[in-house]
């Protein structure tokens, strides 16, 4: 039986036949699905297509955090914590300057980078506007219920969970992130104030037993910060 080529579907009458994953090929038909380079030594396969090593890792290998493109194993990369970057993508998002070994930078939660100079400048500008009224985002009851249910499952959700919540609620990704930050801070204050309240009640009872008439005003934890349905935030 004369084998058929998996590339052109013609019978193979050549002297030499290539065989990849139990399929036969003309030597001229075995090419990378992306760059069309003829494959003679080594090839990689995924979903029925064959690729050269470079293009296979571009498609299915480690992705650059900045551009989301695959990184071939032969390329030099930069790393920042768990994030990986192409050399040219390892740059400040404000001034676009490529960061080199030894440069100080600020790593944002989503993997974006800000050089030290731009970070300090932005921080100074932010501090100077601290007294100004900050924009507020109002969250509807339905959106709030979705966020609270997610908080019960995880007070500090992963990025893909926040992306899903953003899609479900229609809220900006940044708003979702700040809501969780505020919620965690609020619970921390509640626990702290609960301890203060217990000690405050104890001191009051001691003062009463001594005939004191002046009582200290207790601040309610609910009066601190912003509510769950209203956010006020600034860039980090």
PDB file of C-alpha atoms in Angstrom:
ATOM      1  CA  UNK A   1       0.000   0.000   0.000  1.00  0.00           C
ATOM      2  CA  UNK A   2       1.399   3.361  -1.034  1.00  0.00           C
ATOM      3  CA  UNK A   3       1.194   5.835   1.886  1.00  0.00           C
ATOM      4  CA  UNK A   4      -0.488   9.196   1.513  1.00  0.00           C
ATOM      5  CA  UNK A   5       1.160  12.462   2.546  1.00  0.00           C
ATOM      6  CA  UNK A   6      -0.534  14.159   5.513  1.00  0.00           C
ATOM      7  CA  UNK A   7       0.406  17.526   4.016  1.00  0.00           C
ATOM      8  CA  UNK A   8      -0.781  17.337   0.396  1.00  0.00           C
ATOM      9  CA  UNK A   9      -2.866  14.109   0.548  1.00  0.00           C
ATOM     10  CA  UNK A  10      -0.966  12.713  -2.471  1.00  0.00           C
ATOM     11  CA  UNK A  11       0.672   9.313  -2.613  1.00  0.00           C
ATOM     12  CA  UNK A  12       4.295   9.321  -1.605  1.00  0.00           C
ATOM     13  CA  UNK A  13       6.466   7.827  -4.334  1.00  0.00           C
ATOM     14  CA  UNK A  14       9.737   9.355  -3.100  1.00  0.00           C
ATOM     15  CA  UNK A  15      12.689   7.262  -2.051  1.00  0.00           C
ATOM     16  CA  UNK A  16      12.542   8.721   1.472  1.00  0.00           C
ATOM     17  CA  UNK A  17       9.395   9.065   3.576  1.00  0.00           C
ATOM     18  CA  UNK A  18       9.102  11.127   6.751  1.00  0.00           C
ATOM     19  CA  UNK A  19       6.895   9.854   9.564  1.00  0.00           C
ATOM     20  CA  UNK A  20       5.629  12.119  12.360  1.00  0.00           C
ATOM     21  CA  UNK A  21       3.075  10.948  14.942  1.00  0.00           C
ATOM     22  CA  UNK A  22       2.066   7.948  12.805  1.00  0.00           C
ATOM     23  CA  UNK A  23       1.458  10.161   9.777  1.00  0.00           C
ATOM     24  CA  UNK A  24       3.533  10.079   6.593  1.00  0.00           C
ATOM     25  CA  UNK A  25       4.912  13.132   4.827  1.00  0.00           C
ATOM     26  CA  UNK A  26       6.800  14.132   1.724  1.00  0.00           C
ATOM     27  CA  UNK A  27      10.065  15.662   2.865  1.00  0.00           C
ATOM     28  CA  UNK A  28       9.033  18.872   1.082  1.00  0.00           C
ATOM     29  CA  UNK A  29       5.575  18.930   2.748  1.00  0.00           C
ATOM     30  CA  UNK A  30       6.728  18.711   6.339  1.00  0.00           C
ATOM     31  CA  UNK A  31       6.780  22.438   7.144  1.00  0.00           C
ATOM     32  CA  UNK A  32       6.146  24.647  10.161  1.00  0.00           C
ATOM     33  CA  UNK A  33       2.506  25.739  10.199  1.00  0.00           C
ATOM     34  CA  UNK A  34       3.547  29.311  11.031  1.00  0.00           C
ATOM     35  CA  UNK A  35       6.796  30.208   9.281  1.00  0.00           C
ATOM     36  CA  UNK A  36       6.575  27.510   6.548  1.00  0.00           C
ATOM     37  CA  UNK A  37      10.176  26.534   7.158  1.00  0.00           C
ATOM     38  CA  UNK A  38      10.904  22.983   6.001  1.00  0.00           C
ATOM     39  CA  UNK A  39      11.408  20.659   8.961  1.00  0.00           C
ATOM     40  CA  UNK A  40      14.196  18.119   8.613  1.00  0.00           C
ATOM     41  CA  UNK A  41      15.622  17.568  12.082  1.00  0.00           C
ATOM     42  CA  UNK A  42      13.065  18.195  14.838  1.00  0.00           C
ATOM     43  CA  UNK A  43       9.467  19.335  14.963  1.00  0.00           C
ATOM     44  CA  UNK A  44       6.745  19.928  17.550  1.00  0.00           C
ATOM     45  CA  UNK A  45       3.071  19.058  17.193  1.00  0.00           C
ATOM     46  CA  UNK A  46      -0.128  20.446  18.722  1.00  0.00           C
ATOM     47  CA  UNK A  47      -3.744  19.844  17.594  1.00  0.00           C
ATOM     48  CA  UNK A  48      -2.673  18.175  14.364  1.00  0.00           C
ATOM     49  CA  UNK A  49      -0.307  20.936  13.233  1.00  0.00           C
ATOM     50  CA  UNK A  50       3.472  20.771  13.256  1.00  0.00           C
ATOM     51  CA  UNK A  51       5.782  23.637  14.181  1.00  0.00           C
ATOM     52  CA  UNK A  52       9.450  24.463  14.379  1.00  0.00           C
ATOM     53  CA  UNK A  53      10.817  24.874  17.895  1.00  0.00           C
ATOM     54  CA  UNK A  54      10.809  28.688  17.739  1.00  0.00           C
ATOM     55  CA  UNK A  55       7.194  29.056  16.617  1.00  0.00           C
ATOM     56  CA  UNK A  56       5.902  26.300  18.886  1.00  0.00           C
ATOM     57  CA  UNK A  57       7.159  28.106  21.986  1.00  0.00           C
ATOM     58  CA  UNK A  58       5.905  31.445  20.664  1.00  0.00           C
ATOM     59  CA  UNK A  59       2.425  29.953  20.497  1.00  0.00           C
ATOM     60  CA  UNK A  60       2.346  27.616  23.465  1.00  0.00           C
ATOM     61  CA  UNK A  61       5.311  28.503  25.668  1.00  0.00           C
ATOM     62  CA  UNK A  62       5.700  30.983  28.513  1.00  0.00           C
ATOM     63  CA  UNK A  63       3.908  34.268  27.793  1.00  0.00           C
ATOM     64  CA  UNK A  64       5.428  37.706  28.319  1.00  0.00           C
ATOM     65  CA  UNK A  65       3.523  39.570  31.054  1.00  0.00           C
ATOM     66  CA  UNK A  66       3.651  42.839  29.111  1.00  0.00           C
ATOM     67  CA  UNK A  67       2.709  41.848  25.546  1.00  0.00           C
ATOM     68  CA  UNK A  68       1.193  38.395  26.196  1.00  0.00           C
ATOM     69  CA  UNK A  69       3.231  36.918  23.330  1.00  0.00           C
ATOM     70  CA  UNK A  70       5.061  33.606  23.673  1.00  0.00           C
ATOM     71  CA  UNK A  71       8.747  33.638  24.546  1.00  0.00           C
ATOM     72  CA  UNK A  72      10.976  31.217  22.609  1.00  0.00           C
ATOM     73  CA  UNK A  73      13.341  29.202  24.822  1.00  0.00           C
ATOM     74  CA  UNK A  74      16.367  30.676  23.048  1.00  0.00           C
ATOM     75  CA  UNK A  75      15.531  34.263  24.036  1.00  0.00           C
ATOM     76  CA  UNK A  76      16.964  36.026  27.074  1.00  0.00           C
ATOM     77  CA  UNK A  77      14.231  37.163  29.469  1.00  0.00           C
ATOM     78  CA  UNK A  78      13.771  39.418  32.484  1.00  0.00           C
ATOM     79  CA  UNK A  79      11.973  38.285  35.622  1.00  0.00           C
ATOM     80  CA  UNK A  80      10.272  40.214  38.412  1.00  0.00           C
ATOM     81  CA  UNK A  81       8.879  37.967  41.136  1.00  0.00           C
ATOM     82  CA  UNK A  82       6.620  35.501  39.255  1.00  0.00           C
ATOM     83  CA  UNK A  83       6.389  37.624  36.091  1.00  0.00           C
ATOM     84  CA  UNK A  84       8.446  37.019  32.929  1.00  0.00           C
ATOM     85  CA  UNK A  85       9.174  39.592  30.190  1.00  0.00           C
ATOM     86  CA  UNK A  86      10.884  39.979  26.834  1.00  0.00           C
ATOM     87  CA  UNK A  87      13.930  42.218  27.194  1.00  0.00           C
ATOM     88  CA  UNK A  88      12.279  45.010  25.174  1.00  0.00           C
ATOM     89  CA  UNK A  89       9.018  44.654  27.151  1.00  0.00           C
ATOM     90  CA  UNK A  90      10.768  45.106  30.495  1.00  0.00           C
ATOM     91  CA  UNK A  91      10.148  48.853  30.460  1.00  0.00           C
ATOM     92  CA  UNK A  92       8.481  51.643  32.444  1.00  0.00           C
ATOM     93  CA  UNK A  93       4.846  52.126  31.421  1.00  0.00           C
ATOM     94  CA  UNK A  94       5.142  55.910  31.869  1.00  0.00           C
ATOM     95  CA  UNK A  95       8.385  56.924  30.153  1.00  0.00           C
ATOM     96  CA  UNK A  96       8.848  53.673  28.135  1.00  0.00           C
ATOM     97  CA  UNK A  97      12.494  53.475  29.208  1.00  0.00           C
ATOM     98  CA  UNK A  98      13.816  49.921  29.063  1.00  0.00           C
ATOM     99  CA  UNK A  99      14.937  48.819  32.505  1.00  0.00           C
ATOM    100  CA  UNK A 100      18.355  47.227  32.900  1.00  0.00           C
ATOM    101  CA  UNK A 101      19.975  45.060  35.555  1.00  0.00           C
ATOM    102  CA  UNK A 102      20.392  47.055  38.764  1.00  0.00           C
ATOM    103  CA  UNK A 103      17.654  49.605  37.974  1.00  0.00           C
ATOM    104  CA  UNK A 104      15.148  50.216  40.753  1.00  0.00           C
ATOM    105  CA  UNK A 105      11.489  50.021  39.797  1.00  0.00           C
ATOM    106  CA  UNK A 106       7.993  49.626  41.238  1.00  0.00           C
ATOM    107  CA  UNK A 107       6.139  46.416  40.321  1.00  0.00           C
ATOM    108  CA  UNK A 108       2.365  46.796  40.171  1.00  0.00           C
ATOM    109  CA  UNK A 109       0.015  43.958  41.057  1.00  0.00           C
ATOM    110  CA  UNK A 110      -0.859  43.288  37.412  1.00  0.00           C
ATOM    111  CA  UNK A 111       2.817  43.060  36.432  1.00  0.00           C
ATOM    112  CA  UNK A 112       3.244  46.554  34.991  1.00  0.00           C
ATOM    113  CA  UNK A 113       6.506  48.330  35.764  1.00  0.00           C
ATOM    114  CA  UNK A 114       7.238  51.923  36.765  1.00  0.00           C
ATOM    115  CA  UNK A 115      10.809  53.218  37.030  1.00  0.00           C
ATOM    116  CA  UNK A 116      11.901  54.728  40.346  1.00  0.00           C
ATOM    117  CA  UNK A 117      11.970  58.320  39.022  1.00  0.00           C
ATOM    118  CA  UNK A 118       8.428  58.222  37.617  1.00  0.00           C
ATOM    119  CA  UNK A 119       7.094  56.403  40.669  1.00  0.00           C
ATOM    120  CA  UNK A 120       8.499  59.019  43.066  1.00  0.00           C
ATOM    121  CA  UNK A 121       7.195  61.853  40.857  1.00  0.00           C
ATOM    122  CA  UNK A 122       3.719  60.311  40.727  1.00  0.00           C
ATOM    123  CA  UNK A 123       3.760  59.751  44.478  1.00  0.00           C
ATOM    124  CA  UNK A 124       4.690  63.386  45.162  1.00  0.00           C
ATOM    125  CA  UNK A 125       1.906  64.613  42.876  1.00  0.00           C
ATOM    126  CA  UNK A 126      -0.501  62.223  44.555  1.00  0.00           C
ATOM    127  CA  UNK A 127       0.455  63.420  48.028  1.00  0.00           C
ATOM    128  CA  UNK A 128       0.052  67.055  46.986  1.00  0.00           C
ATOM    129  CA  UNK A 129      -3.530  66.329  45.920  1.00  0.00           C
ATOM    130  CA  UNK A 130      -4.374  64.336  49.044  1.00  0.00           C
ATOM    131  CA  UNK A 131      -6.626  67.096  50.338  1.00  0.00           C
ATOM    132  CA  UNK A 132      -8.572  67.327  47.104  1.00  0.00           C
ATOM    133  CA  UNK A 133     -11.883  65.534  46.730  1.00  0.00           C
ATOM    134  CA  UNK A 134     -11.335  62.150  45.162  1.00  0.00           C
ATOM    135  CA  UNK A 135     -13.679  60.572  42.602  1.00  0.00           C
ATOM    136  CA  UNK A 136     -16.192  58.135  44.018  1.00  0.00           C
ATOM    137  CA  UNK A 137     -17.738  55.123  42.358  1.00  0.00           C
ATOM    138  CA  UNK A 138     -21.220  54.068  43.475  1.00  0.00           C
ATOM    139  CA  UNK A 139     -21.905  50.326  43.442  1.00  0.00           C
ATOM    140  CA  UNK A 140     -25.444  49.033  42.986  1.00  0.00           C
ATOM    141  CA  UNK A 141     -27.070  46.571  45.390  1.00  0.00           C
ATOM    142  CA  UNK A 142     -26.804  43.746  42.850  1.00  0.00           C
ATOM    143  CA  UNK A 143     -23.127  44.446  42.191  1.00  0.00           C
ATOM    144  CA  UNK A 144     -22.475  44.664  45.937  1.00  0.00           C
ATOM    145  CA  UNK A 145     -24.126  41.304  46.539  1.00  0.00           C
ATOM    146  CA  UNK A 146     -21.913  39.679  43.881  1.00  0.00           C
ATOM    147  CA  UNK A 147     -18.778  41.175  45.419  1.00  0.00           C
ATOM    148  CA  UNK A 148     -19.755  40.127  48.950  1.00  0.00           C
ATOM    149  CA  UNK A 149     -20.402  36.540  47.848  1.00  0.00           C
ATOM    150  CA  UNK A 150     -16.992  36.463  46.179  1.00  0.00           C
ATOM    151  CA  UNK A 151     -15.401  37.905  49.337  1.00  0.00           C
ATOM    152  CA  UNK A 152     -16.844  35.052  51.400  1.00  0.00           C
ATOM    153  CA  UNK A 153     -15.074  32.580  49.129  1.00  0.00           C
ATOM    154  CA  UNK A 154     -11.772  34.479  49.126  1.00  0.00           C
ATOM    155  CA  UNK A 155     -10.952  37.851  50.777  1.00  0.00           C
ATOM    156  CA  UNK A 156      -7.957  38.184  48.445  1.00  0.00           C
ATOM    157  CA  UNK A 157      -8.974  36.724  45.066  1.00  0.00           C
ATOM    158  CA  UNK A 158      -6.535  35.986  42.260  1.00  0.00           C
ATOM    159  CA  UNK A 159      -6.369  38.201  39.189  1.00  0.00           C
ATOM    160  CA  UNK A 160      -8.484  35.872  37.011  1.00  0.00           C
ATOM    161  CA  UNK A 161     -11.233  35.917  39.674  1.00  0.00           C
ATOM    162  CA  UNK A 162     -11.202  39.738  39.740  1.00  0.00           C
ATOM    163  CA  UNK A 163     -11.391  39.770  35.939  1.00  0.00           C
ATOM    164  CA  UNK A 164     -14.433  37.480  36.085  1.00  0.00           C
ATOM    165  CA  UNK A 165     -16.079  39.701  38.706  1.00  0.00           C
ATOM    166  CA  UNK A 166     -15.381  42.764  36.572  1.00  0.00           C
ATOM    167  CA  UNK A 167     -17.087  41.047  33.635  1.00  0.00           C
ATOM    168  CA  UNK A 168     -20.085  39.917  35.725  1.00  0.00           C
ATOM    169  CA  UNK A 169     -20.692  43.240  37.486  1.00  0.00           C
ATOM    170  CA  UNK A 170     -19.692  45.626  34.700  1.00  0.00           C
ATOM    171  CA  UNK A 171     -17.339  47.399  37.126  1.00  0.00           C
ATOM    172  CA  UNK A 172     -13.851  48.446  36.172  1.00  0.00           C
ATOM    173  CA  UNK A 173     -11.118  46.006  37.200  1.00  0.00           C
ATOM    174  CA  UNK A 174      -9.526  48.729  39.347  1.00  0.00           C
ATOM    175  CA  UNK A 175     -12.830  49.337  41.171  1.00  0.00           C
ATOM    176  CA  UNK A 176     -13.138  45.638  42.001  1.00  0.00           C
ATOM    177  CA  UNK A 177      -9.567  45.574  43.311  1.00  0.00           C
ATOM    178  CA  UNK A 178     -10.075  48.654  45.502  1.00  0.00           C
ATOM    179  CA  UNK A 179     -13.378  47.290  46.868  1.00  0.00           C
ATOM    180  CA  UNK A 180     -11.608  44.168  48.123  1.00  0.00           C
ATOM    181  CA  UNK A 181      -8.779  46.263  49.589  1.00  0.00           C
ATOM    182  CA  UNK A 182     -11.256  48.496  51.424  1.00  0.00           C
ATOM    183  CA  UNK A 183     -13.269  45.507  52.622  1.00  0.00           C
ATOM    184  CA  UNK A 184     -10.178  43.816  54.074  1.00  0.00           C
ATOM    185  CA  UNK A 185      -9.110  47.073  55.758  1.00  0.00           C
ATOM    186  CA  UNK A 186     -12.606  47.549  57.172  1.00  0.00           C
ATOM    187  CA  UNK A 187     -12.664  44.065  58.721  1.00  0.00           C
ATOM    188  CA  UNK A 188      -9.236  44.697  60.198  1.00  0.00           C
ATOM    189  CA  UNK A 189     -10.517  47.946  61.774  1.00  0.00           C
ATOM    190  CA  UNK A 190     -13.602  46.171  63.098  1.00  0.00           C
ATOM    191  CA  UNK A 191     -11.481  43.558  64.869  1.00  0.00           C
ATOM    192  CA  UNK A 192      -9.189  46.238  66.258  1.00  0.00           C
ATOM    193  CA  UNK A 193     -12.059  48.453  67.421  1.00  0.00           C
ATOM    194  CA  UNK A 194     -13.839  45.463  68.983  1.00  0.00           C
ATOM    195  CA  UNK A 195     -10.805  44.966  71.209  1.00  0.00           C
ATOM    196  CA  UNK A 196     -10.724  48.684  72.065  1.00  0.00           C
ATOM    197  CA  UNK A 197     -14.431  48.623  72.887  1.00  0.00           C
ATOM    198  CA  UNK A 198     -13.976  45.793  75.368  1.00  0.00           C
ATOM    199  CA  UNK A 199     -11.140  47.640  77.122  1.00  0.00           C
ATOM    200  CA  UNK A 200     -13.125  50.899  76.961  1.00  0.00           C
ATOM    201  CA  UNK A 201     -16.084  49.305  78.697  1.00  0.00           C
ATOM    202  CA  UNK A 202     -13.754  47.977  81.375  1.00  0.00           C
ATOM    203  CA  UNK A 203     -12.224  51.430  82.024  1.00  0.00           C
ATOM    204  CA  UNK A 204     -15.683  53.017  82.118  1.00  0.00           C
ATOM    205  CA  UNK A 205     -16.839  50.572  84.724  1.00  0.00           C
ATOM    206  CA  UNK A 206     -13.737  51.338  86.785  1.00  0.00           C
ATOM    207  CA  UNK A 207     -14.447  55.106  86.519  1.00  0.00           C
ATOM    208  CA  UNK A 208     -18.066  54.629  87.553  1.00  0.00           C
ATOM    209  CA  UNK A 209     -17.010  52.613  90.576  1.00  0.00           C
ATOM    210  CA  UNK A 210     -14.761  55.527  91.531  1.00  0.00           C
ATOM    211  CA  UNK A 211     -17.585  58.054  91.113  1.00  0.00           C
ATOM    212  CA  UNK A 212     -16.321  59.598  87.887  1.00  0.00           C
ATOM    213  CA  UNK A 213     -18.885  61.396  85.745  1.00  0.00           C
ATOM    214  CA  UNK A 214     -16.968  62.043  82.498  1.00  0.00           C
ATOM    215  CA  UNK A 215     -17.315  59.303  79.899  1.00  0.00           C
ATOM    216  CA  UNK A 216     -15.113  58.904  76.885  1.00  0.00           C
ATOM    217  CA  UNK A 217     -16.813  58.966  73.522  1.00  0.00           C
ATOM    218  CA  UNK A 218     -16.437  55.702  71.675  1.00  0.00           C
ATOM    219  CA  UNK A 219     -15.994  55.902  67.923  1.00  0.00           C
ATOM    220  CA  UNK A 220     -17.985  53.422  65.893  1.00  0.00           C
ATOM    221  CA  UNK A 221     -16.099  51.221  63.456  1.00  0.00           C
ATOM    222  CA  UNK A 222     -18.859  51.740  60.935  1.00  0.00           C
ATOM    223  CA  UNK A 223     -18.170  55.494  60.962  1.00  0.00           C
ATOM    224  CA  UNK A 224     -14.589  54.981  59.775  1.00  0.00           C
ATOM    225  CA  UNK A 225     -13.595  54.865  56.110  1.00  0.00           C
ATOM    226  CA  UNK A 226     -15.978  54.454  53.192  1.00  0.00           C
ATOM    227  CA  UNK A 227     -18.989  52.183  52.869  1.00  0.00           C
ATOM    228  CA  UNK A 228     -19.025  48.949  50.858  1.00  0.00           C
ATOM    229  CA  UNK A 229     -21.136  50.561  48.158  1.00  0.00           C
ATOM    230  CA  UNK A 230     -19.025  53.684  47.686  1.00  0.00           C
ATOM    231  CA  UNK A 231     -15.344  53.703  46.769  1.00  0.00           C
ATOM    232  CA  UNK A 232     -12.798  56.477  46.902  1.00  0.00           C
ATOM    233  CA  UNK A 233      -9.352  55.623  45.621  1.00  0.00           C
ATOM    234  CA  UNK A 234      -6.192  56.925  44.017  1.00  0.00           C
ATOM    235  CA  UNK A 235      -3.564  55.230  41.947  1.00  0.00           C
ATOM    236  CA  UNK A 236      -0.909  53.293  43.797  1.00  0.00           C
TER     237      UNK A 236
END
